[in-house]
Amino acid sequence: MVPLWLQAGFWGLVSGSALVAGALAGYYLHVPQRLIAAIMAFGSGVLISALAFELMDKAYARGGFGATAVGFLGGAIIYTAANWWLATRGAKHRKRSDTSQPTEAEVSGSGLAIALGSLLDGIPESIVVGVSLLEGTGVSIVAVAAIFLSNVPEGLSGAAGMKRARRSARYIFGLWSGIAIASGIAALVGNTLFNGVSPRTISVTMAVAAGAILAMITDTMIPEAFETAHDFAGLITVTGFLAAFALSKLAS
């Protein structure tokens, strides 16, 4: 039987590999910005659904409202503080596919800030994949599918913006490949560190990840979607939410 920590690493890598797939499309294909925005809106809806039914609901069942609420708010606060700090150093528009991303000449150190910001966006999702295996029922396919589907537009939009900011292909694909590998490692570490801990601790951890993910969606994904899709962003987001909700019910 394959060890749980190895399964966690594998599924984390699978979900993270969507970033590379999206980056390839964003760099080599001329994808219209309206289509990128629509995909980003859909991915936002998918993630919101997953964090509601796969994270918050299960966190509440394990640890009750108090632990879930503290973790949820804590995750949002931690992410917001880190994202604010990175935004002041040039990573504010890291998911934008237009010319919003600064070049290294315009903002010195922005390349590193964008890399750290992209890593910040992906780690909470990956930890969730690892922790989901601790339930003893196998990996949460809904969580993996939701993260995978949301990672495609992230990689696509981010790579398109990086290309317009005149960053090299080596930098772009090195960044997204590194984050994909880091996603696998984060899932592995999450599974190992939280194996055997109390249900309340796992509840807080899942809620922290949910809070960080929702803050990330609001701060980085939805603005990119609304910037171009405008009137249709809400409808597309709802469609993504419904798709993930249906998947969660079919899997249960």
PDB file of C-alpha atoms in Angstrom:
ATOM      1  CA  MET A   1       0.000   0.000   0.000  1.00  0.00           C
ATOM      2  CA  VAL A   2       1.274   3.469  -0.900  1.00  0.00           C
ATOM      3  CA  PRO A   3       2.056   5.517   2.265  1.00  0.00           C
ATOM      4  CA  LEU A   4      -0.329   8.387   2.951  1.00  0.00           C
ATOM      5  CA  TRP A   5       2.448  10.999   2.908  1.00  0.00           C
ATOM      6  CA  LEU A   6       3.466   9.867  -0.579  1.00  0.00           C
ATOM      7  CA  GLN A   7      -0.146   9.960  -1.767  1.00  0.00           C
ATOM      8  CA  ALA A   8      -0.447  13.476  -0.363  1.00  0.00           C
ATOM      9  CA  GLY A   9       2.675  14.614  -2.205  1.00  0.00           C
ATOM     10  CA  PHE A  10       1.414  13.095  -5.443  1.00  0.00           C
ATOM     11  CA  TRP A  11      -2.005  14.737  -5.299  1.00  0.00           C
ATOM     12  CA  GLY A  12      -0.488  18.051  -4.281  1.00  0.00           C
ATOM     13  CA  LEU A  13       1.780  17.851  -7.312  1.00  0.00           C
ATOM     14  CA  VAL A  14      -1.174  16.961  -9.552  1.00  0.00           C
ATOM     15  CA  SER A  15      -3.169  20.002  -8.418  1.00  0.00           C
ATOM     16  CA  GLY A  16      -0.097  22.231  -8.689  1.00  0.00           C
ATOM     17  CA  SER A  17       0.755  20.992 -12.192  1.00  0.00           C
ATOM     18  CA  ALA A  18      -2.296  22.902 -13.465  1.00  0.00           C
ATOM     19  CA  LEU A  19      -0.297  26.092 -12.872  1.00  0.00           C
ATOM     20  CA  VAL A  20       2.309  24.920 -15.384  1.00  0.00           C
ATOM     21  CA  ALA A  21      -0.388  23.910 -17.887  1.00  0.00           C
ATOM     22  CA  GLY A  22      -2.018  27.311 -17.547  1.00  0.00           C
ATOM     23  CA  ALA A  23       1.338  29.082 -17.860  1.00  0.00           C
ATOM     24  CA  LEU A  24       2.107  27.218 -21.095  1.00  0.00           C
ATOM     25  CA  ALA A  25      -1.217  28.333 -22.546  1.00  0.00           C
ATOM     26  CA  GLY A  26      -0.761  31.905 -21.341  1.00  0.00           C
ATOM     27  CA  TYR A  27       2.754  32.204 -22.740  1.00  0.00           C
ATOM     28  CA  TYR A  28       2.465  30.434 -26.100  1.00  0.00           C
ATOM     29  CA  LEU A  29      -1.171  30.978 -27.063  1.00  0.00           C
ATOM     30  CA  HIS A  30      -2.891  34.254 -27.769  1.00  0.00           C
ATOM     31  CA  VAL A  31      -5.754  33.888 -25.315  1.00  0.00           C
ATOM     32  CA  PRO A  32      -8.173  36.848 -25.380  1.00  0.00           C
ATOM     33  CA  GLN A  33      -8.265  38.748 -22.103  1.00  0.00           C
ATOM     34  CA  ARG A  34     -12.027  38.358 -21.861  1.00  0.00           C
ATOM     35  CA  LEU A  35     -11.615  34.581 -22.009  1.00  0.00           C
ATOM     36  CA  ILE A  36      -8.880  34.702 -19.351  1.00  0.00           C
ATOM     37  CA  ALA A  37     -11.178  36.778 -17.151  1.00  0.00           C
ATOM     38  CA  ALA A  38     -14.044  34.328 -17.681  1.00  0.00           C
ATOM     39  CA  ILE A  39     -11.848  31.363 -16.740  1.00  0.00           C
ATOM     40  CA  MET A  40     -10.634  33.259 -13.678  1.00  0.00           C
ATOM     41  CA  ALA A  41     -14.234  33.962 -12.623  1.00  0.00           C
ATOM     42  CA  PHE A  42     -15.153  30.294 -13.073  1.00  0.00           C
ATOM     43  CA  GLY A  43     -12.127  29.234 -11.017  1.00  0.00           C
ATOM     44  CA  SER A  44     -13.113  31.670  -8.274  1.00  0.00           C
ATOM     45  CA  GLY A  45     -16.563  30.116  -8.050  1.00  0.00           C
ATOM     46  CA  VAL A  46     -15.079  26.621  -7.921  1.00  0.00           C
ATOM     47  CA  LEU A  47     -12.766  27.546  -5.053  1.00  0.00           C
ATOM     48  CA  ILE A  48     -15.479  29.331  -3.071  1.00  0.00           C
ATOM     49  CA  SER A  49     -17.659  26.242  -3.299  1.00  0.00           C
ATOM     50  CA  ALA A  50     -14.814  23.941  -2.288  1.00  0.00           C
ATOM     51  CA  LEU A  51     -13.829  26.011   0.751  1.00  0.00           C
ATOM     52  CA  ALA A  52     -17.463  26.190   1.875  1.00  0.00           C
ATOM     53  CA  PHE A  53     -18.333  22.501   1.570  1.00  0.00           C
ATOM     54  CA  GLU A  54     -14.961  20.749   1.714  1.00  0.00           C
ATOM     55  CA  LEU A  55     -13.200  22.934   4.281  1.00  0.00           C
ATOM     56  CA  MET A  56     -15.528  24.988   6.478  1.00  0.00           C
ATOM     57  CA  ASP A  57     -18.217  22.323   6.774  1.00  0.00           C
ATOM     58  CA  LYS A  58     -15.697  19.622   7.695  1.00  0.00           C
ATOM     59  CA  ALA A  59     -13.796  21.956  10.014  1.00  0.00           C
ATOM     60  CA  TYR A  60     -17.030  22.709  11.858  1.00  0.00           C
ATOM     61  CA  ALA A  61     -17.868  18.990  12.119  1.00  0.00           C
ATOM     62  CA  ARG A  62     -14.447  18.268  13.642  1.00  0.00           C
ATOM     63  CA  GLY A  63     -13.922  21.185  15.997  1.00  0.00           C
ATOM     64  CA  GLY A  64     -17.144  23.166  16.377  1.00  0.00           C
ATOM     65  CA  PHE A  65     -17.870  26.802  15.635  1.00  0.00           C
ATOM     66  CA  GLY A  66     -15.313  28.415  17.947  1.00  0.00           C
ATOM     67  CA  ALA A  67     -12.244  26.670  16.528  1.00  0.00           C
ATOM     68  CA  THR A  68     -13.523  27.088  12.986  1.00  0.00           C
ATOM     69  CA  ALA A  69     -14.233  30.812  13.384  1.00  0.00           C
ATOM     70  CA  VAL A  70     -10.849  31.532  14.995  1.00  0.00           C
ATOM     71  CA  GLY A  71      -9.009  29.614  12.284  1.00  0.00           C
ATOM     72  CA  PHE A  72     -11.014  31.183   9.470  1.00  0.00           C
ATOM     73  CA  LEU A  73     -10.412  34.762  10.620  1.00  0.00           C
ATOM     74  CA  GLY A  74      -6.793  33.972  11.480  1.00  0.00           C
ATOM     75  CA  GLY A  75      -6.113  32.594   8.004  1.00  0.00           C
ATOM     76  CA  ALA A  76      -7.613  35.667   6.380  1.00  0.00           C
ATOM     77  CA  ILE A  77      -5.596  38.009   8.615  1.00  0.00           C
ATOM     78  CA  ILE A  78      -2.315  36.184   7.979  1.00  0.00           C
ATOM     79  CA  TYR A  79      -2.867  36.102   4.227  1.00  0.00           C
ATOM     80  CA  THR A  80      -3.978  39.735   4.040  1.00  0.00           C
ATOM     81  CA  ALA A  81      -0.947  40.944   6.017  1.00  0.00           C
ATOM     82  CA  ALA A  82       1.484  38.935   3.879  1.00  0.00           C
ATOM     83  CA  ASN A  83      -0.248  39.952   0.654  1.00  0.00           C
ATOM     84  CA  TRP A  84      -0.197  43.642   1.662  1.00  0.00           C
ATOM     85  CA  TRP A  85       3.538  43.470   2.359  1.00  0.00           C
ATOM     86  CA  LEU A  86       4.213  41.800  -1.002  1.00  0.00           C
ATOM     87  CA  ALA A  87       1.934  44.273  -2.819  1.00  0.00           C
ATOM     88  CA  THR A  88       4.109  47.161  -1.622  1.00  0.00           C
ATOM     89  CA  ARG A  89       7.046  45.415  -3.299  1.00  0.00           C
ATOM     90  CA  GLY A  90       5.504  44.925  -6.725  1.00  0.00           C
ATOM     91  CA  ALA A  91       3.389  41.763  -6.432  1.00  0.00           C
ATOM     92  CA  LYS A  92      -0.033  43.427  -6.291  1.00  0.00           C
ATOM     93  CA  HIS A  93      -0.998  42.533  -9.862  1.00  0.00           C
ATOM     94  CA  ARG A  94       0.695  39.114 -10.078  1.00  0.00           C
ATOM     95  CA  LYS A  95      -2.442  37.459 -11.477  1.00  0.00           C
ATOM     96  CA  ARG A  96      -3.245  40.196 -13.984  1.00  0.00           C
ATOM     97  CA  SER A  97      -2.941  39.218 -17.643  1.00  0.00           C
ATOM     98  CA  ASP A  98      -2.702  42.806 -18.920  1.00  0.00           C
ATOM     99  CA  THR A  99       0.143  45.305 -18.560  1.00  0.00           C
ATOM    100  CA  SER A 100      -0.470  45.933 -14.847  1.00  0.00           C
ATOM    101  CA  GLN A 101       2.496  43.849 -13.715  1.00  0.00           C
ATOM    102  CA  PRO A 102       5.619  45.987 -13.265  1.00  0.00           C
ATOM    103  CA  THR A 103       8.914  45.124 -14.921  1.00  0.00           C
ATOM    104  CA  GLU A 104      12.049  44.661 -12.848  1.00  0.00           C
ATOM    105  CA  ALA A 105      13.282  48.009 -14.163  1.00  0.00           C
ATOM    106  CA  GLU A 106      10.109  49.752 -12.979  1.00  0.00           C
ATOM    107  CA  VAL A 107      10.037  48.139  -9.521  1.00  0.00           C
ATOM    108  CA  SER A 108      13.289  46.582  -8.356  1.00  0.00           C
ATOM    109  CA  GLY A 109      12.692  43.260  -6.619  1.00  0.00           C
ATOM    110  CA  SER A 110       9.197  42.846  -8.053  1.00  0.00           C
ATOM    111  CA  GLY A 111      10.176  39.540  -9.672  1.00  0.00           C
ATOM    112  CA  LEU A 112      10.995  38.007  -6.287  1.00  0.00           C
ATOM    113  CA  ALA A 113       7.870  39.556  -4.750  1.00  0.00           C
ATOM    114  CA  ILE A 114       5.691  38.042  -7.494  1.00  0.00           C
ATOM    115  CA  ALA A 115       7.326  34.647  -6.953  1.00  0.00           C
ATOM    116  CA  LEU A 116       6.719  34.819  -3.194  1.00  0.00           C
ATOM    117  CA  GLY A 117       3.159  36.048  -3.754  1.00  0.00           C
ATOM    118  CA  SER A 118       2.384  33.170  -6.107  1.00  0.00           C
ATOM    119  CA  LEU A 119       3.812  30.750  -3.556  1.00  0.00           C
ATOM    120  CA  LEU A 120       1.685  32.372  -0.843  1.00  0.00           C
ATOM    121  CA  ASP A 121      -1.422  31.811  -2.985  1.00  0.00           C
ATOM    122  CA  GLY A 122      -0.749  28.097  -3.495  1.00  0.00           C
ATOM    123  CA  ILE A 123       0.453  26.803  -0.110  1.00  0.00           C
ATOM    124  CA  PRO A 124      -2.900  26.868   1.804  1.00  0.00           C
ATOM    125  CA  GLU A 125      -4.596  24.902  -0.975  1.00  0.00           C
ATOM    126  CA  SER A 126      -1.878  22.246  -0.957  1.00  0.00           C
ATOM    127  CA  ILE A 127      -1.955  21.772   2.802  1.00  0.00           C
ATOM    128  CA  VAL A 128      -5.685  21.086   2.480  1.00  0.00           C
ATOM    129  CA  VAL A 129      -4.963  18.229   0.056  1.00  0.00           C
ATOM    130  CA  GLY A 130      -2.571  16.621   2.542  1.00  0.00           C
ATOM    131  CA  VAL A 131      -4.876  17.048   5.515  1.00  0.00           C
ATOM    132  CA  SER A 132      -7.862  15.625   3.605  1.00  0.00           C
ATOM    133  CA  LEU A 133      -6.129  12.233   3.478  1.00  0.00           C
ATOM    134  CA  LEU A 134      -6.131  12.026   7.278  1.00  0.00           C
ATOM    135  CA  GLU A 135      -9.865  11.285   7.282  1.00  0.00           C
ATOM    136  CA  GLY A 136      -9.097   7.729   6.211  1.00  0.00           C
ATOM    137  CA  THR A 137     -11.386   7.786   3.169  1.00  0.00           C
ATOM    138  CA  GLY A 138      -8.762   8.704   0.599  1.00  0.00           C
ATOM    139  CA  VAL A 139      -7.997  12.050  -0.920  1.00  0.00           C
ATOM    140  CA  SER A 140     -10.810  14.540  -1.413  1.00  0.00           C
ATOM    141  CA  ILE A 141     -11.251  14.378  -5.172  1.00  0.00           C
ATOM    142  CA  VAL A 142     -13.492  17.428  -4.989  1.00  0.00           C
ATOM    143  CA  ALA A 143     -10.740  19.448  -3.300  1.00  0.00           C
ATOM    144  CA  VAL A 144      -8.100  18.288  -5.795  1.00  0.00           C
ATOM    145  CA  ALA A 145     -10.401  18.966  -8.766  1.00  0.00           C
ATOM    146  CA  ALA A 146     -11.346  22.401  -7.421  1.00  0.00           C
ATOM    147  CA  ILE A 147      -7.731  23.399  -6.839  1.00  0.00           C
ATOM    148  CA  PHE A 148      -6.691  22.039 -10.235  1.00  0.00           C
ATOM    149  CA  LEU A 149      -9.467  23.914 -12.047  1.00  0.00           C
ATOM    150  CA  SER A 150      -8.682  27.155 -10.246  1.00  0.00           C
ATOM    151  CA  ASN A 151      -4.924  26.811 -10.811  1.00  0.00           C
ATOM    152  CA  VAL A 152      -5.261  26.724 -14.603  1.00  0.00           C
ATOM    153  CA  PRO A 153      -6.515  30.324 -14.905  1.00  0.00           C
ATOM    154  CA  GLU A 154      -4.032  31.456 -12.228  1.00  0.00           C
ATOM    155  CA  GLY A 155      -1.099  30.140 -14.249  1.00  0.00           C
ATOM    156  CA  LEU A 156      -2.600  31.339 -17.520  1.00  0.00           C
ATOM    157  CA  SER A 157      -3.311  34.866 -16.344  1.00  0.00           C
ATOM    158  CA  GLY A 158      -0.087  35.236 -14.389  1.00  0.00           C
ATOM    159  CA  ALA A 159       2.115  33.981 -17.220  1.00  0.00           C
ATOM    160  CA  ALA A 160       0.404  36.232 -19.769  1.00  0.00           C
ATOM    161  CA  GLY A 161       1.000  39.229 -17.513  1.00  0.00           C
ATOM    162  CA  MET A 162       4.626  38.254 -16.877  1.00  0.00           C
ATOM    163  CA  LYS A 163       5.250  37.937 -20.598  1.00  0.00           C
ATOM    164  CA  ARG A 164       3.820  41.428 -21.162  1.00  0.00           C
ATOM    165  CA  ALA A 165       6.092  42.681 -18.360  1.00  0.00           C
ATOM    166  CA  ARG A 166       9.008  41.290 -20.430  1.00  0.00           C
ATOM    167  CA  ARG A 167       9.998  38.563 -18.009  1.00  0.00           C
ATOM    168  CA  SER A 168      11.898  35.666 -19.572  1.00  0.00           C
ATOM    169  CA  ALA A 169      10.429  32.264 -20.368  1.00  0.00           C
ATOM    170  CA  ARG A 170      13.036  30.767 -18.035  1.00  0.00           C
ATOM    171  CA  TYR A 171      11.764  32.908 -15.172  1.00  0.00           C
ATOM    172  CA  ILE A 172       8.085  32.270 -15.922  1.00  0.00           C
ATOM    173  CA  PHE A 173       8.254  28.492 -16.273  1.00  0.00           C
ATOM    174  CA  GLY A 174      10.841  28.159 -13.538  1.00  0.00           C
ATOM    175  CA  LEU A 175       8.473  30.021 -11.214  1.00  0.00           C
ATOM    176  CA  TRP A 176       5.363  27.981 -11.985  1.00  0.00           C
ATOM    177  CA  SER A 177       7.249  24.671 -12.045  1.00  0.00           C
ATOM    178  CA  GLY A 178       8.790  25.528  -8.682  1.00  0.00           C
ATOM    179  CA  ILE A 179       5.389  26.335  -7.208  1.00  0.00           C
ATOM    180  CA  ALA A 180       3.961  23.062  -8.574  1.00  0.00           C
ATOM    181  CA  ILE A 181       6.757  21.157  -6.821  1.00  0.00           C
ATOM    182  CA  ALA A 182       6.267  23.240  -3.676  1.00  0.00           C
ATOM    183  CA  SER A 183       2.563  22.325  -3.791  1.00  0.00           C
ATOM    184  CA  GLY A 184       3.451  18.644  -3.670  1.00  0.00           C
ATOM    185  CA  ILE A 185       5.871  19.228  -0.793  1.00  0.00           C
ATOM    186  CA  ALA A 186       3.307  21.327   1.118  1.00  0.00           C
ATOM    187  CA  ALA A 187       0.693  18.582   0.772  1.00  0.00           C
ATOM    188  CA  LEU A 188       3.230  15.986   1.953  1.00  0.00           C
ATOM    189  CA  VAL A 189       4.289  18.143   4.921  1.00  0.00           C
ATOM    190  CA  GLY A 190       0.674  18.906   5.811  1.00  0.00           C
ATOM    191  CA  ASN A 191      -0.168  15.215   5.891  1.00  0.00           C
ATOM    192  CA  THR A 192       2.920  14.350   7.960  1.00  0.00           C
ATOM    193  CA  LEU A 193       2.709  17.191  10.490  1.00  0.00           C
ATOM    194  CA  PHE A 194      -0.985  16.765  11.249  1.00  0.00           C
ATOM    195  CA  ASN A 195      -1.058  12.976  11.338  1.00  0.00           C
ATOM    196  CA  GLY A 196      -2.194  11.945  14.798  1.00  0.00           C
ATOM    197  CA  VAL A 197      -3.127  15.405  16.084  1.00  0.00           C
ATOM    198  CA  SER A 198      -6.479  16.178  17.679  1.00  0.00           C
ATOM    199  CA  PRO A 199      -9.590  16.793  15.566  1.00  0.00           C
ATOM    200  CA  ARG A 200      -9.745  20.331  16.960  1.00  0.00           C
ATOM    201  CA  THR A 201      -6.250  21.093  15.645  1.00  0.00           C
ATOM    202  CA  ILE A 202      -7.161  19.767  12.209  1.00  0.00           C
ATOM    203  CA  SER A 203     -10.349  21.834  12.350  1.00  0.00           C
ATOM    204  CA  VAL A 204      -8.374  25.020  12.994  1.00  0.00           C
ATOM    205  CA  THR A 205      -5.887  24.143  10.242  1.00  0.00           C
ATOM    206  CA  MET A 206      -8.604  23.571   7.652  1.00  0.00           C
ATOM    207  CA  ALA A 207     -10.341  26.804   8.669  1.00  0.00           C
ATOM    208  CA  VAL A 208      -7.066  28.763   8.451  1.00  0.00           C
ATOM    209  CA  ALA A 209      -6.597  27.459   4.902  1.00  0.00           C
ATOM    210  CA  ALA A 210     -10.212  28.358   4.047  1.00  0.00           C
ATOM    211  CA  GLY A 211      -9.793  31.906   5.347  1.00  0.00           C
ATOM    212  CA  ALA A 212      -6.548  32.382   3.444  1.00  0.00           C
ATOM    213  CA  ILE A 213      -8.068  31.013   0.227  1.00  0.00           C
ATOM    214  CA  LEU A 214     -11.149  33.251   0.435  1.00  0.00           C
ATOM    215  CA  ALA A 215      -8.956  36.301   1.089  1.00  0.00           C
ATOM    216  CA  MET A 216      -6.785  35.306  -1.886  1.00  0.00           C
ATOM    217  CA  ILE A 217      -9.811  34.938  -4.175  1.00  0.00           C
ATOM    218  CA  THR A 218     -11.141  38.357  -3.162  1.00  0.00           C
ATOM    219  CA  ASP A 219      -7.794  40.149  -3.377  1.00  0.00           C
ATOM    220  CA  THR A 220      -6.346  38.630  -6.532  1.00  0.00           C
ATOM    221  CA  MET A 221      -8.695  36.458  -8.612  1.00  0.00           C
ATOM    222  CA  ILE A 222     -12.001  38.326  -8.598  1.00  0.00           C
ATOM    223  CA  PRO A 223     -10.408  41.715  -9.454  1.00  0.00           C
ATOM    224  CA  GLU A 224      -8.791  40.152 -12.531  1.00  0.00           C
ATOM    225  CA  ALA A 225     -12.093  38.566 -13.535  1.00  0.00           C
ATOM    226  CA  PHE A 226     -14.177  41.717 -13.034  1.00  0.00           C
ATOM    227  CA  GLU A 227     -11.631  44.010 -14.696  1.00  0.00           C
ATOM    228  CA  THR A 228     -12.423  42.545 -18.110  1.00  0.00           C
ATOM    229  CA  ALA A 229     -15.536  40.344 -17.842  1.00  0.00           C
ATOM    230  CA  HIS A 230     -17.552  43.064 -16.047  1.00  0.00           C
ATOM    231  CA  ASP A 231     -21.249  42.274 -16.457  1.00  0.00           C
ATOM    232  CA  PHE A 232     -20.740  38.506 -16.825  1.00  0.00           C
ATOM    233  CA  ALA A 233     -18.205  37.930 -14.029  1.00  0.00           C
ATOM    234  CA  GLY A 234     -20.884  37.259 -11.419  1.00  0.00           C
ATOM    235  CA  LEU A 235     -22.797  34.786 -13.591  1.00  0.00           C
ATOM    236  CA  ILE A 236     -19.631  32.881 -14.530  1.00  0.00           C
ATOM    237  CA  THR A 237     -18.532  32.734 -10.882  1.00  0.00           C
ATOM    238  CA  VAL A 238     -21.915  31.305  -9.909  1.00  0.00           C
ATOM    239  CA  THR A 239     -21.560  28.684 -12.654  1.00  0.00           C
ATOM    240  CA  GLY A 240     -18.173  27.641 -11.254  1.00  0.00           C
ATOM    241  CA  PHE A 241     -19.648  27.422  -7.745  1.00  0.00           C
ATOM    242  CA  LEU A 242     -22.518  25.239  -9.009  1.00  0.00           C
ATOM    243  CA  ALA A 243     -20.133  22.937 -10.905  1.00  0.00           C
ATOM    244  CA  ALA A 244     -18.028  22.309  -7.779  1.00  0.00           C
ATOM    245  CA  PHE A 245     -21.153  21.921  -5.626  1.00  0.00           C
ATOM    246  CA  ALA A 246     -22.522  19.291  -8.005  1.00  0.00           C
ATOM    247  CA  LEU A 247     -19.170  17.482  -7.967  1.00  0.00           C
ATOM    248  CA  SER A 248     -19.136  17.418  -4.159  1.00  0.00           C
ATOM    249  CA  LYS A 249     -22.631  15.910  -4.058  1.00  0.00           C
ATOM    250  CA  LEU A 250     -21.819  13.301  -6.678  1.00  0.00           C
ATOM    251  CA  ALA A 251     -18.688  12.305  -4.756  1.00  0.00           C
ATOM    252  CA  SER A 252     -20.511  11.976  -1.419  1.00  0.00           C
TER     253      SER A 252
END
